[in-house]
CSV table of C-alpha atoms and ligand atoms in Angstrom, one decimal:
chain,number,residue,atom,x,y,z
A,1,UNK,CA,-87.0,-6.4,-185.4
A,2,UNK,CA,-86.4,-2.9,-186.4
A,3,UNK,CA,-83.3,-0.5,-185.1
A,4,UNK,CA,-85.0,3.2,-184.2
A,5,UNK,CA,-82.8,6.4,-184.5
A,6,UNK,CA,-83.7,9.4,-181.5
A,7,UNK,CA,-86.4,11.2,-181.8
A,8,UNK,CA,-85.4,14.5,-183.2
A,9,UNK,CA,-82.9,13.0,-185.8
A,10,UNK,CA,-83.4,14.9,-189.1
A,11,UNK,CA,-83.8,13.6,-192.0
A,12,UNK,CA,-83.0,15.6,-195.5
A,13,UNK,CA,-82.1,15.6,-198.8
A,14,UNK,CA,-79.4,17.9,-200.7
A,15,UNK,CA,-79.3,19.8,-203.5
A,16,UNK,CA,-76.3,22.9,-204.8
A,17,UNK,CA,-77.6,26.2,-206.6
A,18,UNK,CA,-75.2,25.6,-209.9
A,19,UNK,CA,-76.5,21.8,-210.0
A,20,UNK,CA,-80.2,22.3,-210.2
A,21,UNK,CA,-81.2,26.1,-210.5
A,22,UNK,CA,-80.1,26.5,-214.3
A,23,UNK,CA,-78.5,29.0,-216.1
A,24,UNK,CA,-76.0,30.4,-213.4
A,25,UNK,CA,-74.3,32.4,-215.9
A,26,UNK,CA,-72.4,34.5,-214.0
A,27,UNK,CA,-70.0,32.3,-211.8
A,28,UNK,CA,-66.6,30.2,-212.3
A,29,UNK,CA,-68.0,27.4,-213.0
A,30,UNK,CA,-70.1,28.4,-216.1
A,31,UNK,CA,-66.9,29.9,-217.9
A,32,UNK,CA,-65.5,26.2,-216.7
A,33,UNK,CA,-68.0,24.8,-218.5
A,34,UNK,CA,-68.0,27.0,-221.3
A,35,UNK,CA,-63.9,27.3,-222.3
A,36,UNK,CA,-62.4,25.8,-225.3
A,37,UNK,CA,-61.3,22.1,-225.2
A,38,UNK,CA,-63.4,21.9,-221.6
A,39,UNK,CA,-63.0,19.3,-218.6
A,40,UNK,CA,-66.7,19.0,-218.7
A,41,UNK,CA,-68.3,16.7,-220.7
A,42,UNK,CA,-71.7,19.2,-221.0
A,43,UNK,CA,-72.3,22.1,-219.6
A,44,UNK,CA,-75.0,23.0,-217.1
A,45,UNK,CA,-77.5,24.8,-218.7
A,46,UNK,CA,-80.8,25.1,-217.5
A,47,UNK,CA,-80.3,22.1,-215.2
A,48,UNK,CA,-83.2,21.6,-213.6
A,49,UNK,CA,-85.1,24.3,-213.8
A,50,UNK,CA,-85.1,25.1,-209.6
A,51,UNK,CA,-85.1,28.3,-209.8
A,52,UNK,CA,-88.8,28.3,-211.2
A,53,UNK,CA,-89.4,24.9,-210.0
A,54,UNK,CA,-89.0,24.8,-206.2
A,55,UNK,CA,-92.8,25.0,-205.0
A,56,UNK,CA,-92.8,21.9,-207.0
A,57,UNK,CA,-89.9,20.3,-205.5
A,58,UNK,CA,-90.7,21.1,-202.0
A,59,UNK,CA,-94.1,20.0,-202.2
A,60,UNK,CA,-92.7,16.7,-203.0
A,61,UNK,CA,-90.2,16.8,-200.8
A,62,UNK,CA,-92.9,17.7,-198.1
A,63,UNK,CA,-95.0,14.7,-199.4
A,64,UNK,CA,-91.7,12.2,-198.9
A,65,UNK,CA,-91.9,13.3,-195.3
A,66,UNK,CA,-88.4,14.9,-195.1
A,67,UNK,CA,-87.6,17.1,-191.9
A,68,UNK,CA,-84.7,19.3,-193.9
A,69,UNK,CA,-84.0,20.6,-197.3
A,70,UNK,CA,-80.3,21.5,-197.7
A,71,UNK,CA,-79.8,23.9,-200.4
A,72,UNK,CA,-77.4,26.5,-201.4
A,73,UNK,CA,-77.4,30.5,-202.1
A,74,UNK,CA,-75.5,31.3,-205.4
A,75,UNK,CA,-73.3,34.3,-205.1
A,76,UNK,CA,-73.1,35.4,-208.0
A,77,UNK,CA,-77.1,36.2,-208.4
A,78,UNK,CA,-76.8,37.6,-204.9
A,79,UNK,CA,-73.6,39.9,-205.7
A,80,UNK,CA,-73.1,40.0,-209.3
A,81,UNK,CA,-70.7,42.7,-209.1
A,82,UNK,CA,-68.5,43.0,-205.8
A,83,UNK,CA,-70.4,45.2,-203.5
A,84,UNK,CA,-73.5,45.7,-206.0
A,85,UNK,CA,-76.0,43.3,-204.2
A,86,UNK,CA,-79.1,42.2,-206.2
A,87,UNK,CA,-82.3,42.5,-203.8
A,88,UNK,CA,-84.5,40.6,-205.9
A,89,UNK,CA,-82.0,37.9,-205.9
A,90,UNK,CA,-82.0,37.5,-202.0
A,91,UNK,CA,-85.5,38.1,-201.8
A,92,UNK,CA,-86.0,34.5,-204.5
A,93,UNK,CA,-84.5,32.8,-201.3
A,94,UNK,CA,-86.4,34.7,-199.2
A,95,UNK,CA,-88.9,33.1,-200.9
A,96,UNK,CA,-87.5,29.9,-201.1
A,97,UNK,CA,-87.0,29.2,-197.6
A,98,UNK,CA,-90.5,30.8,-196.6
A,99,UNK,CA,-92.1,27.6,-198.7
A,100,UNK,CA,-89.8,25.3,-197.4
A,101,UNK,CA,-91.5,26.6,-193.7
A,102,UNK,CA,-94.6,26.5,-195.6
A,103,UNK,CA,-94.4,22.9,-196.5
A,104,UNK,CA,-93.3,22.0,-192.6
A,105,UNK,CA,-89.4,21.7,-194.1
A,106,UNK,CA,-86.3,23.4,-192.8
A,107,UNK,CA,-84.1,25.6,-195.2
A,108,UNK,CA,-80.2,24.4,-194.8
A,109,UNK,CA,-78.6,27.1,-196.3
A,110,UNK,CA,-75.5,26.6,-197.8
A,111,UNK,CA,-73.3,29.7,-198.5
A,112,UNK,CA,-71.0,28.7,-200.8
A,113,UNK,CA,-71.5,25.4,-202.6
A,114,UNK,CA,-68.3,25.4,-205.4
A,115,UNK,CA,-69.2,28.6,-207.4
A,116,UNK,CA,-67.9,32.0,-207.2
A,117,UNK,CA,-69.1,34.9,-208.4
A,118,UNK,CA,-66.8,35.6,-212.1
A,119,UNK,CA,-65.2,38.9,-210.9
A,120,UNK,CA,-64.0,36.9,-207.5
A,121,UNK,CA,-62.9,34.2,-209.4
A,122,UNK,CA,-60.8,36.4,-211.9
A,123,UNK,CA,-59.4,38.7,-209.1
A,124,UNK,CA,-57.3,35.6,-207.5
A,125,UNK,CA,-60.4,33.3,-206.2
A,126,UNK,CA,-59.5,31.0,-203.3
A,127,UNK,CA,-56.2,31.9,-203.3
A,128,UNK,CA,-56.0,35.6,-202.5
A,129,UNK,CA,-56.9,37.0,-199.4
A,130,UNK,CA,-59.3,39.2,-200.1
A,131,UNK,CA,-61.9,36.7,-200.9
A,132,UNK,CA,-61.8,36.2,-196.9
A,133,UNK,CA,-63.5,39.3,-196.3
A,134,UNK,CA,-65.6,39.4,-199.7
A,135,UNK,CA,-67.4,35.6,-198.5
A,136,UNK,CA,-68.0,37.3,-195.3
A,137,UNK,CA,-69.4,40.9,-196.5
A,138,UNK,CA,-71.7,38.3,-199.0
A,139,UNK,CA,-72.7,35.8,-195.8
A,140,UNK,CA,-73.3,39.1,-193.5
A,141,UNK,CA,-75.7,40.6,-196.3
A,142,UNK,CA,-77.7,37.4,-197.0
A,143,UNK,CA,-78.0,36.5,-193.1
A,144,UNK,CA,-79.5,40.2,-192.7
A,145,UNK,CA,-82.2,39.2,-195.4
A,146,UNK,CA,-82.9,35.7,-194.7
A,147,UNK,CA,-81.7,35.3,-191.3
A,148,UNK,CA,-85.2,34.8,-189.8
A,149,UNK,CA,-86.3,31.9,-191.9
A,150,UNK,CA,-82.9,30.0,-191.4
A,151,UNK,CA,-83.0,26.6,-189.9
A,152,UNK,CA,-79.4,25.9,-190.2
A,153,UNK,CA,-76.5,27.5,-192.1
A,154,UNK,CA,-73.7,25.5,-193.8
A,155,UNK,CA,-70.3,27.9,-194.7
A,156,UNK,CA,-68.6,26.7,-196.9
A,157,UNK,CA,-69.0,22.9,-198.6
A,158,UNK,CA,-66.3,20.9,-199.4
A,159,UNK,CA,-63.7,23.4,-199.1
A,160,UNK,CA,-61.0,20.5,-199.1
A,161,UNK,CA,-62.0,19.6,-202.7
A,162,UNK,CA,-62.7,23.2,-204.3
A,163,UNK,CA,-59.1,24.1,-203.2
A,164,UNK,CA,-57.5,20.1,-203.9
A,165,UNK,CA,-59.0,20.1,-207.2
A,166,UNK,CA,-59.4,23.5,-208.4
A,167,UNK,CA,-55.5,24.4,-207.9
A,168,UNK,CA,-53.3,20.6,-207.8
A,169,UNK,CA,-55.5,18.5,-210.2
A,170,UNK,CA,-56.7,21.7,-212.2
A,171,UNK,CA,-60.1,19.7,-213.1
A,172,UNK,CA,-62.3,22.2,-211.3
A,173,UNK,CA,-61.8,26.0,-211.5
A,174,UNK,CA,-59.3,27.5,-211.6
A,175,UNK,CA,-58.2,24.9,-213.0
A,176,UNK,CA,-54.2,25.3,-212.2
A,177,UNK,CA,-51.9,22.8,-210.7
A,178,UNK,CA,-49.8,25.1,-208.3
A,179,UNK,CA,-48.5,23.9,-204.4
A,180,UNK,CA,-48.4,27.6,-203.3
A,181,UNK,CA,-51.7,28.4,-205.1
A,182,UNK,CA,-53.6,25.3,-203.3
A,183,UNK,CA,-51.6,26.2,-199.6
A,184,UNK,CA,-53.0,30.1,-200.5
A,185,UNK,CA,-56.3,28.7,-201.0
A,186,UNK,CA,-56.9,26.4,-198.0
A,187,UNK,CA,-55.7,28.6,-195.7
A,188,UNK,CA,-57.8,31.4,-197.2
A,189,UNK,CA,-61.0,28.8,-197.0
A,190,UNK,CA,-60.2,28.1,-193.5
A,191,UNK,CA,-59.9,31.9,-192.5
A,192,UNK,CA,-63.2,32.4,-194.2
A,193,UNK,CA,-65.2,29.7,-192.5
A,194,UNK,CA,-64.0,31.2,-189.3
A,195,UNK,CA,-64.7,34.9,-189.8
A,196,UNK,CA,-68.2,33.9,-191.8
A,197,UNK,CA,-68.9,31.9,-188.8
A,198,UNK,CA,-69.0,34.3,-186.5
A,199,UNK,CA,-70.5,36.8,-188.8
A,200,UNK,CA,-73.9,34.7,-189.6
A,201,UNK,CA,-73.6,34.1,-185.8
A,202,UNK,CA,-73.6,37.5,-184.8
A,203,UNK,CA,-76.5,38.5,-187.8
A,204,UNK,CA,-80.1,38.5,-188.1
A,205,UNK,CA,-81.8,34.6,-186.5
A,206,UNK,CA,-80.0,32.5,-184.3
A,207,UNK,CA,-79.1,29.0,-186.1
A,208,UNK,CA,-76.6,26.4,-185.9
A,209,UNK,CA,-74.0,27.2,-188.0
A,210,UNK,CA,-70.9,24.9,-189.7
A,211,UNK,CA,-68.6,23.7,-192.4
A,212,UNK,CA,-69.7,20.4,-194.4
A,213,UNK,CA,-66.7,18.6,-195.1
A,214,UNK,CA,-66.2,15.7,-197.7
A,215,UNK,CA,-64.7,12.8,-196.2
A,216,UNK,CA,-63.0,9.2,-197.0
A,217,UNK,CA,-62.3,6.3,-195.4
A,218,UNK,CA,-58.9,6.2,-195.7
A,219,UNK,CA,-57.7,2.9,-195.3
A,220,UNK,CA,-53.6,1.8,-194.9
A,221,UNK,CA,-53.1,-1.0,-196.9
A,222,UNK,CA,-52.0,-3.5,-195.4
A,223,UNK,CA,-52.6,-1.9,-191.8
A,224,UNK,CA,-49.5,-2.9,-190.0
A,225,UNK,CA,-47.2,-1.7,-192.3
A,226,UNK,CA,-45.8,1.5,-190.5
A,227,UNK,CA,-44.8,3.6,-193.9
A,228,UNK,CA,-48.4,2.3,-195.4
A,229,UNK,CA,-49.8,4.6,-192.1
A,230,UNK,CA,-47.3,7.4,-192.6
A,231,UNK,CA,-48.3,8.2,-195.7
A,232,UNK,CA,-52.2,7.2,-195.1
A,233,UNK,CA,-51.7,9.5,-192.0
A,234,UNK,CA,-50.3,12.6,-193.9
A,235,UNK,CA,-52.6,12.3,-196.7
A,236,UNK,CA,-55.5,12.5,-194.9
A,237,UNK,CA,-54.1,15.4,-192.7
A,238,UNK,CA,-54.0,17.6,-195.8
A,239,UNK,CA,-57.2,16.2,-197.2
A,240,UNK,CA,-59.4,16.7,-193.6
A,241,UNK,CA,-57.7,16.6,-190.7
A,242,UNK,CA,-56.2,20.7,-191.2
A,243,UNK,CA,-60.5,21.4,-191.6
A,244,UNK,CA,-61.7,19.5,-189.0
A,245,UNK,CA,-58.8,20.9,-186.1
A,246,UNK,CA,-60.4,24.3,-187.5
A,247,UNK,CA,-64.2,23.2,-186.9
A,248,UNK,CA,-63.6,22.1,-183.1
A,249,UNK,CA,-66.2,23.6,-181.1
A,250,UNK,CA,-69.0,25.0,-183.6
A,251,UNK,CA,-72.4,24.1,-183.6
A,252,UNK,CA,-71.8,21.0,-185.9
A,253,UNK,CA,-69.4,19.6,-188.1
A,254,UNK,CA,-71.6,18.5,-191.5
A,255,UNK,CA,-69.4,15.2,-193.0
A,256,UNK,CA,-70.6,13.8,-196.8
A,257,UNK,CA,-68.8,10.9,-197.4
A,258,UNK,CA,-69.0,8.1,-200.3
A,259,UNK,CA,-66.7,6.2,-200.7
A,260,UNK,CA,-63.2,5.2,-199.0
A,261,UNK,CA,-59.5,5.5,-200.2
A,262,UNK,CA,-56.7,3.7,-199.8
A,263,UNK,CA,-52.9,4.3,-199.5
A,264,UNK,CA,-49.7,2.1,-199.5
A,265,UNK,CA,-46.4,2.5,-199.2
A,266,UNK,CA,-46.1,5.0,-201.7
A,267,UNK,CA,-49.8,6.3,-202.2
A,268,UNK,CA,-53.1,6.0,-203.1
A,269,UNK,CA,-53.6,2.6,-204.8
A,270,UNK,CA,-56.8,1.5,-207.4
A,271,UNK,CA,-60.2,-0.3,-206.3
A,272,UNK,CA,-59.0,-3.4,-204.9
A,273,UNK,CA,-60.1,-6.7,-206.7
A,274,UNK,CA,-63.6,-7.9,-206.7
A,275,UNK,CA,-65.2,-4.5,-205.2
A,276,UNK,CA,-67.8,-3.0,-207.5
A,277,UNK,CA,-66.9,0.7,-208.9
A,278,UNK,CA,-69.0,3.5,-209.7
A,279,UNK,CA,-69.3,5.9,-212.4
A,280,UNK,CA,-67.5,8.3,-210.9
A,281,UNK,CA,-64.6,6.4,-210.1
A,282,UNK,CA,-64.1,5.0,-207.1
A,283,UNK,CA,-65.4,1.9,-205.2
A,284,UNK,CA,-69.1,1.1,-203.5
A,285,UNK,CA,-68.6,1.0,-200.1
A,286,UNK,CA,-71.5,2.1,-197.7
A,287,UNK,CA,-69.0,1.4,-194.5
A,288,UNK,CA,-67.2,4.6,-195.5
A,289,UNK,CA,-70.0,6.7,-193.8
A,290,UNK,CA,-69.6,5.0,-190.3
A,291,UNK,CA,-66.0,5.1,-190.5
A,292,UNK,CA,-66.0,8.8,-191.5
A,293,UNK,CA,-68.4,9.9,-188.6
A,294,UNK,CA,-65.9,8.5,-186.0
A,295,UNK,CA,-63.0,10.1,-187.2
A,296,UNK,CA,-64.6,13.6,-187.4
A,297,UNK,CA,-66.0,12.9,-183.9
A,298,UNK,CA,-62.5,12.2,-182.7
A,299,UNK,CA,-60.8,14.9,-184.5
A,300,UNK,CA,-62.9,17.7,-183.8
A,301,UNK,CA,-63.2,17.0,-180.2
A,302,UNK,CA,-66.5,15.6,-180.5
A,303,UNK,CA,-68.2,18.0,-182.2
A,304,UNK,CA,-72.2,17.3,-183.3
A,305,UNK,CA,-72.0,16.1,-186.6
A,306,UNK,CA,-74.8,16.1,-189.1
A,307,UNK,CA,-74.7,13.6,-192.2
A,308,UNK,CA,-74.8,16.7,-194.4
A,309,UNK,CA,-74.5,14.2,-198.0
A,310,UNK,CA,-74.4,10.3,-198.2
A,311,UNK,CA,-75.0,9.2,-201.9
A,312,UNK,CA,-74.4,6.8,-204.5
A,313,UNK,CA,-74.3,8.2,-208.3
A,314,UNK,CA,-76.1,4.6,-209.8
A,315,UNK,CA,-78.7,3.9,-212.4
A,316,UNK,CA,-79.9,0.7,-210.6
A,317,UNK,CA,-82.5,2.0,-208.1
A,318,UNK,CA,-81.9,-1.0,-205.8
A,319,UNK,CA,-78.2,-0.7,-205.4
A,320,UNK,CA,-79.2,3.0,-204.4
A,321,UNK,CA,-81.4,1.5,-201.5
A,322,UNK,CA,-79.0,-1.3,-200.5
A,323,UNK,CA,-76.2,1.7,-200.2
A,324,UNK,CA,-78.6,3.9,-198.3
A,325,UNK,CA,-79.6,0.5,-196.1
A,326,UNK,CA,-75.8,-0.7,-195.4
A,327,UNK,CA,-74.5,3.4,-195.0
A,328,UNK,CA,-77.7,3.9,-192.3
A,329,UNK,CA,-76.8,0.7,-190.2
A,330,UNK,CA,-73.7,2.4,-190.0
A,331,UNK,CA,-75.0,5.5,-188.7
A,332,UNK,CA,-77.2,3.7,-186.1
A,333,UNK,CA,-74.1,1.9,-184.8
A,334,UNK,CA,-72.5,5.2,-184.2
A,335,UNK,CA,-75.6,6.0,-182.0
A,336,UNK,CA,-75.1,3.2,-180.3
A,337,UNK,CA,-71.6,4.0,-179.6
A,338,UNK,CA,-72.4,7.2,-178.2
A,339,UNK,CA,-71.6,9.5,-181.3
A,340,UNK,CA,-74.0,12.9,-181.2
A,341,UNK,CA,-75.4,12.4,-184.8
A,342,UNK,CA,-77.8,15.2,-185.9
A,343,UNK,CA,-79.0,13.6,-188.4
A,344,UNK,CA,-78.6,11.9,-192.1
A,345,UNK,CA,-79.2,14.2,-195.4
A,346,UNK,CA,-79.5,12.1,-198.9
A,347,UNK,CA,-77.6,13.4,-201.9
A,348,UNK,CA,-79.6,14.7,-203.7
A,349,UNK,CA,-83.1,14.7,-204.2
A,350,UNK,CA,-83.0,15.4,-207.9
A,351,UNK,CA,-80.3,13.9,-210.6
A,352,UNK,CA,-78.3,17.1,-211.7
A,353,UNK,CA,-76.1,18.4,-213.2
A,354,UNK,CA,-72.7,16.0,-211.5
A,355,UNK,CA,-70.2,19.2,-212.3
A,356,UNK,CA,-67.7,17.4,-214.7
A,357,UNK,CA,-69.6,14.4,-215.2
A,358,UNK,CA,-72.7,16.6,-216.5
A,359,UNK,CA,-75.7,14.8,-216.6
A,360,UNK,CA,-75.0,11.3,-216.9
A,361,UNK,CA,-74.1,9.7,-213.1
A,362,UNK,CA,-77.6,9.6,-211.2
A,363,UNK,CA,-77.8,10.9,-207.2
A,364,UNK,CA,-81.0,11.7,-207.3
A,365,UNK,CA,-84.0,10.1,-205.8
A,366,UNK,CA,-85.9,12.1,-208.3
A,367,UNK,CA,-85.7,11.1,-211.8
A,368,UNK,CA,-85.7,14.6,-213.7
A,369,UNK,CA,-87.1,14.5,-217.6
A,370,UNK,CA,-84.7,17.1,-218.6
A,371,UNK,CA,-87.0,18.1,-221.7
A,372,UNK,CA,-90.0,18.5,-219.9
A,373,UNK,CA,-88.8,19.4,-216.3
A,374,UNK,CA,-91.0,16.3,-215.1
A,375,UNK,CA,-90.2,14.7,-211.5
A,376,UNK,CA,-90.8,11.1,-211.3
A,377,UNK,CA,-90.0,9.7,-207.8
A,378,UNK,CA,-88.0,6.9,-207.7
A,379,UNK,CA,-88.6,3.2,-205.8
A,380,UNK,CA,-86.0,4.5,-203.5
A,381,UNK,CA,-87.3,7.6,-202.7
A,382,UNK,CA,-90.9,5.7,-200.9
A,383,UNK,CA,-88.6,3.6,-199.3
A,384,UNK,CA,-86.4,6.5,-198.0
A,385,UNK,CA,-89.7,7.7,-196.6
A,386,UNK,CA,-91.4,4.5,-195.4
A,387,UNK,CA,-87.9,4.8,-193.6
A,388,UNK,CA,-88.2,8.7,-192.5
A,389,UNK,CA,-91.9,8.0,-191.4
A,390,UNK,CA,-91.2,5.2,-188.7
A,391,UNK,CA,-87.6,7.0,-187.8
A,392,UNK,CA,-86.1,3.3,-188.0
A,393,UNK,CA,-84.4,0.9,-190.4
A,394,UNK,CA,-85.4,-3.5,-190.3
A,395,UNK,CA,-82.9,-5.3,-188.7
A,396,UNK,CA,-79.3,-6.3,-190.7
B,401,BGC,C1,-70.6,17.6,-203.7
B,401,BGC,C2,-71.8,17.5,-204.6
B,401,BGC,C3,-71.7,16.4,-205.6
B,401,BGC,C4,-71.6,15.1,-204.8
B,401,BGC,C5,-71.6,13.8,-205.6
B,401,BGC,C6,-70.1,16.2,-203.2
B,401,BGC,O1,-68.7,16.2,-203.4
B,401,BGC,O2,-70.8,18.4,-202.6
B,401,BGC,O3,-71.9,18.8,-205.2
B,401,BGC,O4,-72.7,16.4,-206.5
B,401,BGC,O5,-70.5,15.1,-203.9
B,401,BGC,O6,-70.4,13.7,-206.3
């Protein structure tokens, strides 16, 4: 027996301009990369060579069978000083998303995917306000050049992490650990998903438009326990809930989850005993996705919501289709429950550059020789298409 998604569900995979495109020079994250004594472990360099390489990628994504690619537009090629806007740079997407149409895929356009342009970042970044109006002069511009071959436009990704980690864990850029800083900053990302949002609306193409969100399945440990719940509860309000209120309504709500968390008493607590953890950290746990799709239904007043990332950073090809398997039963029974999903985008179709991490945890379904810029598809990525081409999944 098989288990069919709707017709019309799209399927993807994602990628982010500073992970793959190489050589982003002029952004946040390169200095990041680049200062003395570092967070990273390597820095991004020529990555994987996208932005040369895309006919070749979206051929081969075309050849998987994928519906959408979901990529993003870096800023700081695009405006590489404030208010000096680089036409050649938007007309490379230009040309990017005219082969994904090409090739029978639809560009995802992600505006803002962690990087900022260098003379943003130094002039307060996140947390001052002018970057409210900056992000939407930049979204307004790029809509009026690309705006036709749009399929779907993503805002901002992730904005809970960029302001979470950038400004109270100081591992990403800014790299400061500062409660009014981080407050500034969310509140300034919020304010900018809103006014972008009705900016791209209001341009060049008519597109569904949205903020992609990274979720958890936050989990009180053990349930009953009331203060377990409080603090559960008010962690996950800063973390998601404060972005998803702001998102009720829009076209869609994207949601990229991979693992879960969970909180006691008195906070977050380690993997629990006897489940598998990741390279990155934190436990393998496919159910997160399901369990993350019915909390942003419920929160943003059942909003659309498009699997805009589900990944698992592995070197063992199976336990990245066994993921995939478990995380898309779980996405099938929130169709059966009623739940408007869009449709399910794998991150990411190549391994990349894993910000921090640097090259070493493996998304992709895409092996990438890094010397020679050669693709090898991966066992996972045929069975992500035999999957894609009969729109169904066997039975549990
Ligand atoms: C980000 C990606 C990242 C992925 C895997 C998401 O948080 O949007 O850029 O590579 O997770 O860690």
């Amino acid at each position: 027996m098989a288990r069919s998604f709707p017709e019309g569900f799209r399927w993807g995979t994602a990628t982010a301009a500073h992970q793959v495109e190489g050589n982003n020079v002029n952004n946040d994250w390169w200095e990041w990369e680049h200062r003395e004594n570092s967070v990273c472990v390597e820095p991004s360099g020529d990555a994987c060579d996208q932005y040369h390489l895309y006919p070749e990628d979206l051929r081969l994504l075309a050849t998987l069978g994928f519906d959408d690619y979901r990529f993003s537009v870096e800023w700081s090629r695009i405006e590489p000083e404030e208010g000096s806007f680089s036409k050649a740079s938007l007309d490379h997407y230009r040309r990017v998303c005219a082969t994904c149409l090409a090739n029978g895929i639809e560009p995802v356009v992600t505006f803002h995917h962690f990087t900022t342009p260098r003379w943003a970042a130094n002039d307060g970044g996140w947390a001052d306000e002018k970057i409210v109006d900056r992000f939407t002069r930049f979204c307004e511009k790029t809509t009026e050049h690309l705006g036709d071959l749009i399929g779907r436009a993503c805002t901002i990704n992730e904005p809970n992490v960029v302001s979470y980690i950038g400004y109270q864990m100081g591992l990403f850029p800014p790299g400061v650990v500062d409660a009014d800083l981080w407050r500034a900053a969310y509140t300034n990302q919020i304010a900018a998903h809103r006014k972008s949002y009705d900016a791209i609306k209001a341009g060049r193409g008519d597109f569904p438009v949205g903020l992609t969100m990274s979720m958890s399945d936050y989990q009180a440990v053990p349930e009953t326990d009331d203060k377990a719940v409080k603090t559960r509860d008010s962690i996950r309000y800063f973390g998601e809930d404060i972005f998803l209120e702001s998102c009720r309504g829009d076209d869609f709500i994207g949601v990229q989850t991979y693992s879960r968390t969970r909180v006691g008493p008195d906070g977050q607590l380690p993997a629990e005993e006897g489940v598998p953890t990741l390279p990155l950290g934190y436990e393998y746990y496919p159910e997160s996705l399901a369990a993350t799709i019915r909390r942003a239904w419920e929160v943003t007043e059942q909003t659309p919501i498009l699997v805009t990332e589900n990944g698992i950073g592995t070197d063992d090809d199976d336990q990245r289709v066994a993921y995939v398997r478990a995380a898309l039963h779980g996405v099938l029974d929130c169709l059966d429950e009623g739940i408007d999903v869009l449709g399910y985008t794998y991150w990411s179709l190549l391994d990349n550059f894993e910000w921090a991490f640097g090259y070493g945890p493996r998304f992709g379904i895409v092996d990438v020789d890094r010397a020679t810029q050669e693709r090898r598809p991966k066992p996972s990525a045929r069975w992500l298409a035999e999957v894609v081409r009969r729109n169904a999944l066997e039975d549990r």
